[in-house]
Short mmCIF file of C-alpha atoms in Angstrom, two decimals:
data_model
loop_
_atom_site.label_atom_id
_atom_site.label_comp_id
_atom_site.label_asym_id
_atom_site.label_seq_id
_atom_site.Cartn_x
_atom_site.Cartn_y
_atom_site.Cartn_z
CA MET A 290 -15.98 4.39 21.18
CA PHE A 291 -19.69 4.61 21.79
CA LEU A 292 -19.21 7.01 24.71
CA PRO A 293 -17.45 9.90 22.88
CA VAL A 294 -19.56 9.47 19.75
CA GLY A 295 -22.83 9.13 21.67
CA ALA A 296 -21.99 12.04 23.98
CA GLY A 297 -21.00 14.14 20.98
CA LEU A 298 -24.24 13.38 19.17
CA MET A 299 -26.28 14.24 22.24
CA GLY A 300 -24.29 17.46 22.50
CA ALA A 301 -25.49 18.31 18.99
CA VAL A 302 -29.12 17.25 19.42
CA PHE A 303 -29.99 19.58 22.30
CA PRO A 304 -28.50 22.78 20.76
CA ALA A 305 -30.18 21.90 17.47
CA PHE A 306 -33.49 22.38 19.28
CA GLY A 307 -32.48 25.59 21.01
CA TYR A 308 -31.17 24.21 24.32
CA LEU A 309 -27.67 25.54 25.10
CA PRO A 310 -27.30 26.50 28.80
CA PRO A 311 -23.74 27.97 28.46
CA ALA A 312 -25.28 30.57 26.10
CA GLY A 313 -28.21 31.20 28.47
CA LEU A 314 -30.66 29.30 26.24
CA THR A 315 -32.66 26.92 28.43
CA GLU A 316 -35.88 26.51 26.44
CA PHE A 317 -36.40 24.11 23.55
CA SER A 318 -37.25 25.69 20.21
CA LEU A 319 -37.43 24.85 16.50
CA ALA A 320 -35.88 28.21 15.57
CA PRO A 321 -32.40 26.72 14.75
CA VAL A 322 -33.98 24.15 12.42
CA LYS A 323 -36.04 26.90 10.77
CA ALA A 324 -32.92 29.06 10.38
CA LEU A 325 -31.12 26.14 8.75
CA PHE A 326 -33.89 25.56 6.23
CA ASP A 327 -34.07 29.32 5.55
CA TRP A 328 -30.41 29.35 4.50
CA PRO A 329 -30.59 29.75 0.70
CA GLY A 330 -27.58 27.53 0.01
CA LEU A 331 -28.90 24.45 1.82
CA GLY A 332 -30.12 22.61 -1.27
CA VAL A 333 -26.89 23.07 -3.24
CA ALA A 334 -24.70 22.30 -0.19
CA SER A 335 -26.64 19.09 0.50
CA ARG A 336 -26.46 18.09 -3.15
CA LEU A 337 -22.68 18.65 -3.15
CA SER A 338 -22.23 16.43 -0.09
CA LEU A 339 -24.25 13.63 -1.66
CA THR A 340 -22.84 13.75 -5.18
CA THR A 341 -19.17 14.15 -4.26
CA GLY A 342 -19.36 11.40 -1.62
CA LEU A 343 -21.21 8.86 -3.74
CA LEU A 344 -19.25 9.63 -6.91
CA ALA A 345 -15.83 9.52 -5.21
CA THR A 346 -16.62 6.22 -3.48
CA LEU A 347 -18.01 4.63 -6.65
CA ILE A 348 -15.05 5.71 -8.80
CA ALA A 349 -12.43 4.69 -6.23
CA LEU A 350 -14.04 1.28 -5.75
CA SER A 351 -14.35 0.79 -9.53
CA ILE A 352 -10.67 1.60 -10.08
CA VAL A 353 -9.55 -0.80 -7.36
CA THR A 354 -11.85 -3.52 -8.71
CA LEU A 355 -10.62 -3.14 -12.30
CA VAL A 356 -6.97 -3.10 -11.22
CA LEU A 357 -7.38 -6.24 -9.13
CA ALA A 358 -9.56 -8.04 -11.68
CA GLY A 359 -7.28 -7.34 -14.60
CA TRP A 360 -3.81 -7.37 -13.13
CA SER A 361 -3.52 -8.96 -9.65
CA GLY A 362 -0.57 -11.32 -9.45
CA THR A 363 1.21 -9.80 -12.47
CA LYS A 364 4.40 -7.71 -12.68
CA PRO A 365 2.54 -4.50 -13.68
CA PHE A 366 0.28 -5.00 -10.64
CA ARG A 367 3.25 -5.36 -8.29
CA ALA A 368 4.78 -2.19 -9.76
CA LEU A 369 1.48 -0.32 -9.33
CA GLU A 370 1.15 -1.64 -5.78
CA ARG A 371 4.64 -0.32 -4.96
CA LEU A 372 3.64 3.08 -6.36
CA LEU A 373 0.31 3.31 -4.51
CA SER A 374 1.19 1.81 -1.11
CA PRO A 375 3.40 4.69 0.17
CA LEU A 376 0.76 7.18 -0.98
CA LEU A 377 -1.62 5.81 1.65
CA ALA A 378 0.36 7.75 4.24
CA VAL A 379 0.10 11.10 2.45
CA PRO A 380 -2.26 13.39 4.42
CA HIS A 381 -5.51 14.33 2.69
CA ALA A 382 -4.65 18.05 2.84
CA ALA A 383 -1.20 17.56 1.23
CA ALA A 384 -2.71 15.35 -1.49
CA ALA A 385 -5.41 17.96 -2.16
CA PHE A 386 -2.84 20.76 -2.39
CA GLY A 387 -0.70 18.64 -4.72
CA LEU A 388 -3.64 18.02 -7.03
CA ALA A 389 -4.64 21.69 -6.89
CA PHE A 390 -1.12 22.79 -7.87
CA LEU A 391 -1.19 20.26 -10.71
CA ILE A 392 -4.55 20.94 -12.37
CA ALA A 393 -5.06 24.66 -11.65
CA PRO A 394 -5.17 26.97 -14.70
CA SER A 395 -1.68 28.13 -13.75
CA GLY A 396 -0.69 24.67 -12.47
CA TRP A 397 2.11 22.41 -13.54
CA LEU A 398 0.02 20.50 -16.10
CA SER A 399 -0.96 23.72 -17.86
CA ARG A 400 2.67 24.94 -17.77
CA LEU A 401 3.98 21.71 -19.28
CA LEU A 402 1.49 21.93 -22.16
CA SER A 403 1.81 25.68 -22.79
CA PRO A 404 2.27 27.37 -25.09
CA ALA A 405 3.15 24.57 -27.56
CA ALA A 406 -0.01 22.48 -27.16
CA THR A 407 -2.47 25.11 -25.87
CA GLY A 408 -1.27 28.45 -27.20
CA TRP A 409 -1.65 29.96 -23.71
CA ASP A 410 0.93 32.57 -22.73
CA LYS A 411 -0.99 33.40 -19.58
CA PRO A 412 -3.19 31.27 -17.28
CA PRO A 413 -6.56 30.60 -18.94
CA ASP A 414 -9.73 31.93 -17.35
CA LEU A 415 -11.17 28.50 -16.57
CA VAL A 416 -12.98 27.33 -13.44
CA ILE A 417 -11.07 24.10 -12.74
CA LEU A 418 -10.52 24.33 -9.00
CA GLN A 419 -13.46 24.87 -6.67
CA ASP A 420 -15.86 24.27 -9.56
CA PRO A 421 -19.57 24.52 -8.71
CA TYR A 422 -20.17 20.78 -9.26
CA GLY A 423 -17.38 19.64 -6.93
CA LEU A 424 -15.60 17.68 -9.68
CA SER A 425 -12.07 18.69 -8.62
CA MET A 426 -12.96 17.83 -5.03
CA THR A 427 -14.23 14.44 -6.19
CA ALA A 428 -10.98 13.86 -8.09
CA GLY A 429 -8.97 14.68 -4.98
CA LEU A 430 -10.99 12.26 -2.88
CA VAL A 431 -10.66 9.50 -5.48
CA ALA A 432 -6.87 9.94 -5.66
CA LYS A 433 -6.58 9.62 -1.88
CA GLU A 434 -9.07 6.79 -1.32
CA VAL A 435 -7.84 4.42 -4.06
CA PRO A 436 -4.66 3.48 -2.09
CA PHE A 437 -6.75 2.89 1.06
CA LEU A 438 -9.29 0.63 -0.64
CA LEU A 439 -6.53 -1.21 -2.52
CA LEU A 440 -4.76 -1.98 0.75
CA MET A 441 -8.01 -3.23 2.30
CA ALA A 442 -8.75 -5.38 -0.76
CA LEU A 443 -5.24 -6.87 -0.77
CA ALA A 444 -5.70 -7.93 2.85
CA ALA A 445 -9.04 -9.53 1.91
CA ILE A 446 -7.61 -11.35 -1.12
CA GLY A 447 -5.33 -13.37 1.14
CA GLN A 448 -8.39 -14.82 2.84
CA SER A 449 -10.47 -15.56 -0.28
CA ASP A 450 -8.39 -18.11 -2.21
CA ALA A 451 -8.57 -15.74 -5.17
CA ARG A 452 -5.83 -17.33 -7.28
CA ARG A 453 -7.50 -20.76 -7.31
CA ARG A 454 -10.92 -19.30 -8.11
CA VAL A 455 -9.55 -17.33 -11.07
CA ARG A 456 -7.71 -20.39 -12.40
CA VAL A 457 -10.89 -22.45 -12.28
CA ALA A 458 -12.86 -19.67 -14.01
CA GLN A 459 -10.25 -19.29 -16.75
CA ALA A 460 -10.13 -23.06 -17.22
CA LEU A 461 -13.87 -22.88 -17.92
CA GLY A 462 -13.26 -20.29 -20.64
CA TYR A 463 -14.03 -17.08 -18.78
CA GLY A 464 -12.05 -13.94 -19.50
CA ARG A 465 -9.71 -12.72 -16.77
CA VAL A 466 -11.80 -9.74 -15.69
CA THR A 467 -15.15 -11.52 -16.04
CA GLY A 468 -13.89 -14.60 -14.20
CA TRP A 469 -12.52 -12.46 -11.37
CA LEU A 470 -15.71 -10.44 -11.06
CA LYS A 471 -17.90 -13.56 -10.99
CA SER A 472 -15.78 -15.76 -8.73
CA VAL A 473 -13.69 -13.46 -6.49
CA PHE A 474 -15.37 -10.06 -6.21
CA PRO A 475 -18.34 -11.21 -4.05
CA ALA A 476 -15.95 -12.70 -1.47
CA ILE A 477 -13.68 -9.63 -1.52
CA TYR A 478 -16.48 -7.10 -1.27
CA ALA A 479 -18.03 -8.86 1.72
CA GLN A 480 -14.78 -8.21 3.59
CA ILE A 481 -14.19 -4.61 2.49
CA ARG A 482 -17.79 -3.44 2.86
CA LEU A 483 -17.03 -1.64 6.11
CA PRO A 484 -14.00 0.27 4.71
CA VAL A 485 -16.16 1.24 1.70
CA TYR A 486 -18.77 2.67 4.06
CA VAL A 487 -15.99 4.56 5.87
CA VAL A 488 -14.83 6.07 2.56
CA LEU A 489 -18.39 7.10 1.74
CA ALA A 490 -18.99 8.74 5.13
CA TYR A 491 -15.64 10.55 5.00
CA SER A 492 -16.04 11.73 1.41
CA MET A 493 -19.44 13.24 2.19
CA SER A 494 -18.33 15.14 5.27
CA THR A 495 -14.68 16.05 4.72
CA VAL A 496 -13.77 19.62 5.57
CA ASP A 497 -10.06 20.02 4.79
CA VAL A 498 -10.29 18.65 1.24
CA ALA A 499 -13.48 20.67 0.67
CA LEU A 500 -11.77 23.88 1.80
CA ILE A 501 -8.93 23.31 -0.69
CA LEU A 502 -10.74 21.85 -3.72
CA GLY A 503 -14.46 22.30 -3.06
CA PRO A 504 -16.74 25.12 -4.22
CA THR A 505 -17.16 28.17 -2.01
CA LEU A 506 -20.56 29.72 -2.84
CA PRO A 507 -22.15 27.77 -1.37
CA PRO A 508 -19.65 25.31 0.08
CA PRO A 509 -20.44 21.69 0.95
CA LEU A 510 -22.62 21.46 4.06
CA SER A 511 -19.77 20.29 6.34
CA VAL A 512 -17.75 23.44 5.56
CA GLN A 513 -20.74 25.67 6.20
CA VAL A 514 -21.33 23.99 9.58
CA VAL A 515 -17.73 24.80 10.58
CA ARG A 516 -18.28 28.43 9.55
CA TRP A 517 -21.36 28.61 11.75
CA MET A 518 -19.45 26.97 14.60
CA ASN A 519 -16.72 29.64 14.39
CA ASP A 520 -19.20 32.52 14.25
CA PRO A 521 -18.76 34.87 17.25
CA ASP A 522 -22.55 34.93 17.61
CA LEU A 523 -23.29 32.04 19.99
CA THR A 524 -26.76 31.57 18.57
CA MET A 525 -25.16 30.43 15.29
CA ARG A 526 -23.94 27.38 17.18
CA LEU A 527 -27.55 26.29 17.33
CA VAL A 528 -27.81 26.51 13.56
CA ALA A 529 -24.48 24.67 13.30
CA SER A 530 -25.86 21.85 15.46
CA ALA A 531 -28.95 21.62 13.28
CA GLY A 532 -26.66 21.53 10.22
CA ALA A 533 -24.54 18.80 11.84
CA LEU A 534 -27.63 16.65 12.32
CA MET A 535 -28.60 17.36 8.71
CA GLN A 536 -25.14 16.17 7.63
CA LEU A 537 -25.59 13.01 9.69
CA GLY A 538 -28.96 12.41 8.05
CA LEU A 539 -27.43 12.84 4.60
CA VAL A 540 -24.68 10.31 5.38
CA LEU A 541 -27.19 7.79 6.74
CA ALA A 542 -29.37 8.31 3.66
CA ALA A 543 -26.35 7.79 1.38
CA LEU A 544 -25.38 4.63 3.26
CA LEU A 545 -28.95 3.38 2.80
CA VAL A 546 -28.84 4.21 -0.92
CA TRP A 547 -25.50 2.42 -1.20
CA ARG A 548 -26.91 -0.64 0.60
CA VAL A 549 -29.92 -0.71 -1.74
CA GLY A 550 -27.48 -0.43 -4.64
CA GLU A 551 -25.55 -3.40 -3.26
CA LEU A 552 -28.72 -5.51 -3.23
CA ILE A 553 -29.60 -4.48 -6.78
CA VAL A 554 -26.08 -5.27 -8.01
CA GLN A 555 -26.26 -8.61 -6.20
CA ARG A 556 -29.49 -9.53 -7.97
CA LEU A 557 -28.18 -8.42 -11.35
CA GLY A 558 -24.92 -10.24 -10.65
CA ASP A 559 -26.77 -13.48 -9.96
CA VAL A 560 -28.52 -13.18 -13.32
CA TRP A 561 -25.18 -12.39 -14.99
CA VAL A 562 -23.46 -15.38 -13.40
CA LEU A 563 -26.29 -17.75 -14.40
CA SER A 564 -26.18 -16.44 -17.98
CA GLY A 565 -22.81 -18.16 -18.39
CA ARG A 566 -21.36 -15.38 -20.54
CA ARG A 567 -17.57 -15.78 -20.64
CA GLY A 568 -16.80 -12.14 -21.48
CA ALA A 569 -13.37 -12.91 -22.92
CA ARG A 570 -13.53 -9.92 -25.29
CA ALA A 571 -14.13 -7.53 -22.40
CA ASP A 572 -10.51 -7.99 -21.32
CA ILE A 573 -9.34 -6.07 -24.40
CA PHE A 574 -10.99 -2.92 -23.09
CA LEU A 575 -11.25 -3.36 -19.30
CA ARG A 576 -7.68 -4.44 -18.50
CA PRO A 577 -5.98 -1.39 -20.09
CA LEU A 578 -8.69 0.84 -18.60
CA GLY A 579 -8.01 -0.43 -15.06
CA LEU A 580 -4.23 -0.12 -15.42
CA LEU A 581 -4.53 3.37 -16.91
CA ALA A 582 -6.85 4.55 -14.12
CA GLY A 583 -4.50 3.16 -11.46
CA LEU A 584 -1.47 4.78 -13.07
CA ILE A 585 -3.24 8.14 -13.41
CA THR A 586 -4.14 8.00 -9.71
CA ALA A 587 -0.60 7.19 -8.59
CA ILE A 588 1.18 9.53 -10.98
CA SER A 589 -1.12 12.48 -10.26
CA LEU A 590 -0.39 12.18 -6.53
CA ILE A 591 3.36 11.77 -7.06
CA ILE A 592 3.63 14.67 -9.51
CA GLY A 593 1.44 16.78 -7.25
CA LEU A 594 3.77 16.18 -4.30
CA ALA A 595 6.77 16.94 -6.51
CA GLY A 596 5.09 20.21 -7.51
CA LEU A 597 4.63 21.14 -3.84
CA ALA A 598 8.32 20.47 -3.18
CA ILE A 599 9.37 22.66 -6.13
CA TRP A 600 7.07 25.51 -5.10
CA SER A 601 8.54 25.38 -1.57
CA VAL A 602 12.02 26.25 -2.91
CA SER A 603 11.04 28.37 -5.91
CA GLY A 604 12.05 31.93 -6.55
CA PHE A 605 10.32 33.83 -9.38
CA TRP A 606 8.21 31.37 -11.42
CA GLY A 607 6.35 33.04 -14.26
CA PHE A 608 3.74 31.40 -16.48
CA PRO A 609 4.16 29.30 -18.63
CA ALA A 610 7.69 28.35 -17.51
CA PRO A 611 7.74 24.67 -16.45
CA LEU A 612 10.34 25.37 -13.75
CA PRO A 613 11.21 28.42 -11.61
CA ASP A 614 13.88 30.85 -12.79
CA GLN A 615 15.74 30.21 -9.55
CA PHE A 616 15.63 27.98 -6.52
CA THR A 617 15.97 29.42 -3.02
CA LEU A 618 15.53 28.40 0.62
CA ARG A 619 14.38 31.90 1.53
CA GLY A 620 10.81 30.74 2.13
CA TRP A 621 11.92 27.95 4.46
CA SER A 622 14.14 30.40 6.34
CA ARG A 623 11.30 32.92 6.68
CA ASN A 624 8.87 30.31 8.04
CA LEU A 625 11.38 28.31 10.08
CA ASP A 626 10.39 29.51 13.57
CA GLY A 627 6.68 28.95 13.04
CA LEU A 628 7.39 25.66 11.34
CA ILE A 629 9.43 24.34 14.28
CA ASP A 630 6.79 25.32 16.85
CA THR A 631 3.99 23.81 14.78
CA THR A 632 5.94 20.62 14.10
CA VAL A 633 6.70 20.15 17.80
CA THR A 634 3.02 20.57 18.68
CA THR A 635 2.03 18.19 15.88
CA PHE A 636 4.42 15.52 17.12
CA LEU A 637 3.40 15.96 20.79
CA ILE A 638 -0.26 15.38 19.95
CA ALA A 639 0.45 12.56 17.51
CA PHE A 640 2.84 10.66 19.80
CA ALA A 641 0.53 10.97 22.80
CA ALA A 642 -2.59 9.90 20.90
CA THR A 643 -0.81 7.06 19.11
CA GLY A 644 0.88 5.83 22.29
CA ILE A 645 -2.49 5.61 24.07
CA ALA A 646 -4.10 3.92 21.08
CA VAL A 647 -1.31 1.34 20.72
CA LEU A 648 -1.48 0.47 24.43
CA LEU A 649 -5.26 0.00 24.26
CA VAL A 650 -5.12 -2.08 21.08
CA VAL A 651 -2.27 -4.31 22.30
CA GLY A 652 -4.13 -4.86 25.57
CA CYS A 653 -7.32 -5.73 23.68
CA LEU A 654 -5.57 -8.13 21.29
CA GLU A 655 -3.59 -9.80 24.10
CA ALA A 656 -6.79 -10.34 26.08
CA GLU A 657 -8.37 -11.78 22.91
CA PHE A 658 -5.39 -14.14 22.54
CA ARG A 659 -5.33 -15.35 26.14
CA ARG A 660 -9.08 -15.96 26.28
CA SER A 661 -9.21 -17.42 22.75
CA ARG A 662 -12.28 -15.29 22.08
CA PRO A 663 -11.93 -13.21 18.89
CA ILE A 664 -13.68 -9.88 18.74
CA THR A 665 -17.24 -10.13 17.49
CA ARG A 666 -18.60 -8.45 14.35
CA ARG A 667 -20.55 -6.09 16.58
CA GLY A 668 -17.31 -5.13 18.31
CA ILE A 669 -15.67 -4.39 14.95
CA TRP A 670 -18.56 -2.10 14.02
CA LEU A 671 -18.21 -0.36 17.40
CA ILE A 672 -14.50 0.28 16.79
CA TYR A 673 -15.29 1.67 13.34
CA LEU A 674 -18.12 3.85 14.68
CA PRO A 675 -16.12 7.15 14.79
CA LEU A 676 -15.21 6.61 11.13
CA LEU A 677 -18.79 5.89 10.04
CA ILE A 678 -20.37 8.85 11.83
CA PRO A 679 -19.38 12.17 10.21
CA GLN A 680 -16.90 14.08 12.35
CA ILE A 681 -18.90 17.24 11.91
CA ALA A 682 -21.96 15.51 13.42
CA PHE A 683 -20.51 14.71 16.82
CA LEU A 684 -17.35 16.82 17.29
CA PRO A 685 -19.26 20.03 18.13
CA GLY A 686 -21.15 18.14 20.84
CA LEU A 687 -17.94 16.52 22.07
CA GLN A 688 -16.34 19.95 22.24
CA THR A 689 -19.23 21.22 24.37
CA LEU A 690 -18.93 18.17 26.64
CA LEU A 691 -15.17 18.67 27.13
CA LEU A 692 -15.73 22.36 27.89
CA SER A 693 -18.29 21.49 30.54
CA LEU A 694 -15.76 19.07 32.07
CA GLY A 695 -13.13 21.81 32.21
CA GLY A 696 -11.15 20.66 29.19
CA LYS A 697 -10.89 24.03 27.50
CA ASP A 698 -7.13 24.62 27.57
CA GLY A 699 -4.02 22.72 26.63
CA LEU A 700 -3.38 19.79 24.38
CA ALA A 701 -5.07 17.11 26.52
CA PRO A 702 -8.59 17.51 24.99
CA VAL A 703 -7.12 17.45 21.49
CA VAL A 704 -5.08 14.33 22.28
CA ALA A 705 -8.15 12.62 23.75
CA THR A 706 -10.14 13.41 20.62
CA HIS A 707 -7.38 12.21 18.31
CA VAL A 708 -7.34 8.86 20.15
CA VAL A 709 -10.95 8.33 19.02
CA PHE A 710 -9.86 8.46 15.36
CA VAL A 711 -6.41 6.90 15.67
CA LEU A 712 -7.49 3.77 17.55
CA PRO A 713 -9.58 2.19 14.74
CA TYR A 714 -6.70 2.46 12.26
CA VAL A 715 -4.18 1.06 14.76
CA PHE A 716 -6.54 -1.85 15.46
CA LEU A 717 -7.00 -2.41 11.75
CA SER A 718 -3.22 -2.42 11.14
CA LEU A 719 -2.21 -4.58 14.09
CA GLY A 720 -5.13 -6.99 14.37
CA ASP A 721 -4.26 -9.45 11.58
CA PRO A 722 -0.48 -9.69 12.29
CA TRP A 723 -1.20 -10.18 16.00
CA ARG A 724 -3.68 -12.99 15.34
CA ALA A 725 -1.37 -14.59 12.75
CA TRP A 726 1.42 -15.03 15.32
CA ASP A 727 2.40 -18.70 15.59
CA ARG A 728 1.05 -20.03 18.89
CA ARG A 729 3.69 -22.74 18.93
CA HIS A 730 6.17 -20.15 20.21
CA ALA A 731 3.98 -19.68 23.29
CA VAL A 732 3.66 -23.46 23.75
CA VAL A 733 7.44 -23.89 23.67
CA ALA A 734 7.97 -20.99 26.08
CA ALA A 735 5.32 -22.38 28.44
CA GLY A 736 7.02 -25.79 28.27
CA LEU A 737 10.21 -24.10 29.46
CA GLY A 738 8.38 -22.73 32.50
CA SER A 739 7.39 -19.22 31.34
CA GLY A 740 4.07 -17.73 32.44
CA GLN A 741 1.69 -15.71 30.27
CA THR A 742 3.29 -12.42 31.32
CA ASP A 743 6.82 -13.63 30.54
CA ILE A 744 5.68 -14.96 27.17
CA PHE A 745 4.11 -11.59 26.36
CA TRP A 746 7.12 -9.44 27.31
CA ARG A 747 10.02 -11.73 26.33
CA VAL A 748 8.68 -13.64 23.32
CA ARG A 749 5.64 -12.12 21.69
CA LEU A 750 6.34 -8.41 22.03
CA PRO A 751 9.88 -8.61 20.53
CA MET A 752 8.58 -10.71 17.66
CA MET A 753 5.76 -8.24 17.03
CA LEU A 754 8.05 -5.20 17.03
CA ARG A 755 7.74 -4.54 13.29
CA PRO A 756 3.91 -4.80 13.14
CA ILE A 757 3.60 -2.64 16.26
CA LEU A 758 5.88 0.04 14.83
CA THR A 759 4.01 -0.09 11.51
CA ALA A 760 0.67 0.29 13.31
CA ALA A 761 2.15 3.18 15.31
CA ALA A 762 3.31 4.82 12.05
CA VAL A 763 -0.23 4.49 10.69
CA GLY A 764 -1.59 6.01 13.90
CA LEU A 765 0.86 8.91 13.71
CA ALA A 766 -0.13 9.54 10.09
CA VAL A 767 -3.82 9.58 11.02
CA SER A 768 -3.24 11.94 13.94
CA ILE A 769 -1.01 14.30 11.95
CA GLY A 770 -3.67 14.51 9.22
CA GLN A 771 -6.56 15.36 11.58
CA TYR A 772 -7.95 18.80 10.79
CA LEU A 773 -11.46 19.15 12.18
CA PRO A 774 -10.83 17.55 15.62
CA THR A 775 -7.81 19.82 16.15
CA LEU A 776 -9.66 22.92 14.98
CA LEU A 777 -12.89 22.42 16.94
CA VAL A 778 -11.67 20.81 20.16
CA GLY A 779 -8.57 23.00 20.24
CA GLY A 780 -10.82 26.03 19.85
CA GLY A 781 -8.51 27.44 17.16
CA ARG A 782 -5.72 27.85 19.74
CA VAL A 783 -3.85 24.65 18.85
CA SER A 784 -1.88 24.91 15.61
CA THR A 785 -0.59 21.82 13.84
CA LEU A 786 0.94 21.42 10.42
CA THR A 787 -2.44 20.37 9.03
CA THR A 788 -4.45 23.27 10.47
CA GLU A 789 -1.80 25.76 9.34
CA ALA A 790 -1.61 24.29 5.84
CA VAL A 791 -5.40 24.36 5.38
CA ALA A 792 -5.59 27.90 6.81
CA LEU A 793 -3.06 29.00 4.19
CA ALA A 794 -5.35 27.77 1.41
CA ALA A 795 -7.37 30.99 1.55
CA GLY A 796 -4.22 33.14 1.18
CA GLY A 797 -2.99 31.55 -2.03
CA ASP A 798 0.72 31.89 -1.18
CA ARG A 799 1.93 28.81 -3.04
CA ARG A 800 5.45 28.89 -1.62
CA THR A 801 4.28 28.88 2.00
CA ILE A 802 1.58 26.30 1.24
CA GLY A 803 4.24 24.14 -0.41
CA ILE A 804 6.50 24.45 2.64
CA TYR A 805 3.80 23.37 5.09
CA ALA A 806 2.50 20.61 2.84
CA VAL A 807 6.01 19.22 2.31
CA ALA A 808 6.70 19.40 6.05
CA GLN A 809 3.39 17.64 6.73
CA THR A 810 4.21 14.86 4.29
CA ALA A 811 7.76 14.51 5.62
CA VAL A 812 6.70 14.10 9.25
CA VAL A 813 4.21 11.44 8.14
CA MET A 814 6.77 9.51 6.09
CA LEU A 815 9.45 9.60 8.82
CA PRO A 816 7.67 7.16 11.21
CA PHE A 817 7.17 4.67 8.35
CA ALA A 818 10.89 4.82 7.56
CA LEU A 819 11.69 4.26 11.24
CA ALA A 820 9.22 1.37 11.40
CA LEU A 821 11.24 -0.35 8.69
CA ALA A 822 14.69 0.62 9.93
CA ILE A 823 14.44 -0.04 13.70
CA PRO A 824 13.51 -3.77 13.55
CA ALA A 825 16.06 -4.31 10.79
CA LEU A 826 18.79 -2.83 13.00
CA MET A 827 17.69 -4.39 16.29
CA TRP A 828 17.15 -7.89 14.92
CA ARG A 829 19.69 -7.85 12.10
CA ASN A 830 21.19 -11.11 13.38
CA ARG A 831 17.84 -12.74 14.31
CA ARG A 832 15.66 -13.37 11.27
CA GLY A 833 12.96 -15.09 13.35
CA LEU A 834 12.36 -11.91 15.35
CA HIS A 835 11.34 -9.87 12.34
CA GLY A 836 7.67 -10.77 13.04
#
């Protein structure tokens, strides 16, 4: 992981100081940095990156914390978990489009309320989407990151003895939320700190969500860097490299601010714990607030996706009608050829990248098992490195490196780049189930004369079929949702469902956007359905082989 990220960063550092031999620039200069600071939108773009990233991360973490503190282990929590878990697989672009179609002035929410509650008989002239403060973009990021952080927190709860801690706290008279925050949250947060950092880095540097929901004049810095990268004037690549380093600096500064905030909260928390305040009355306000925030997150995503599906088959749909006058498949028929080609390309890239990532992860985990040496904390950070460093900071350099190595055509460079981002998620999904496998199965097999290789192929791999397929489904979802790696490394010549959907955002054709967004969501959901169905069919008569 260090090699592609490090090479990519080096590929950005040299052009940022004027050195780009393919463009005939062989002397170092500060002109690109000066051009960057002369850009009049730099201050606003930098502010947008910082505020949207920090705000989205803080809100998403707060929602997850309140939901867990107030409701974990209850029936409403299990219902909310069932609602949010499948939404983890929804691509960021599809989720952003769904939210845009829901909250736009002419969106579904406005149609449902008009004219009875609003008096509007035509879309109001309100700046809701692409607002100058990035609030709609922040909302989109929150809606997508809450399921991810909730999944990470649920995995951590299993290792923190949360139920016993809460019981002890409640026996001492603490309220449910206060007792959870004082006795469980510190242990949970220590385990999800890295995913929180990943959310912060992604939220600050996302491009696809920013193109759909973010402001345009000026856009967030990451979007402006992509514009400079795509400029036909090669010298603008130097400015783009300087902007990429600026984006990296902003993310590192935000991570430092977040870390300082953690230390301050820790100190204040110690004082709060020692105060002995039970906080029983806080439950009256905080529990409903957490449940309401979780429900709003889940329902907004679900209704948004439903809105995309309706737009994809809608005929004439005037405002403020809540539903189209007619439903038709004409749009699907008109886009069918392009949709098939794009879907095939999307699957080819996703299957290749995921296959490579699964092989590498299984090999790594099997080596860890045989040597009885678990991966170190430094190794975990190394695996997460591509998720902590903004894509826009090292992908331009990685693109330059691949071009110099001859990787300018075909899908191979795109697949290689996708592996960099797919592998951490596959490792994250498969690591715990692989380590939780009961070693006694291997002892019994060894007692019957099987070697390590036989145990791997004939015992462990069949038993791990469901976790492997689930990890592969996660990898496919990550690869299908990749926008910037496909756009930059593919040089704009590789079209996937995600790149096409985001490109359509500028056109505003809701029916075509709905078609591509629905197709993108469907191809992501399909592998998860297969991951559930295949083991159930293969091992329907062997319960012990369900993993």
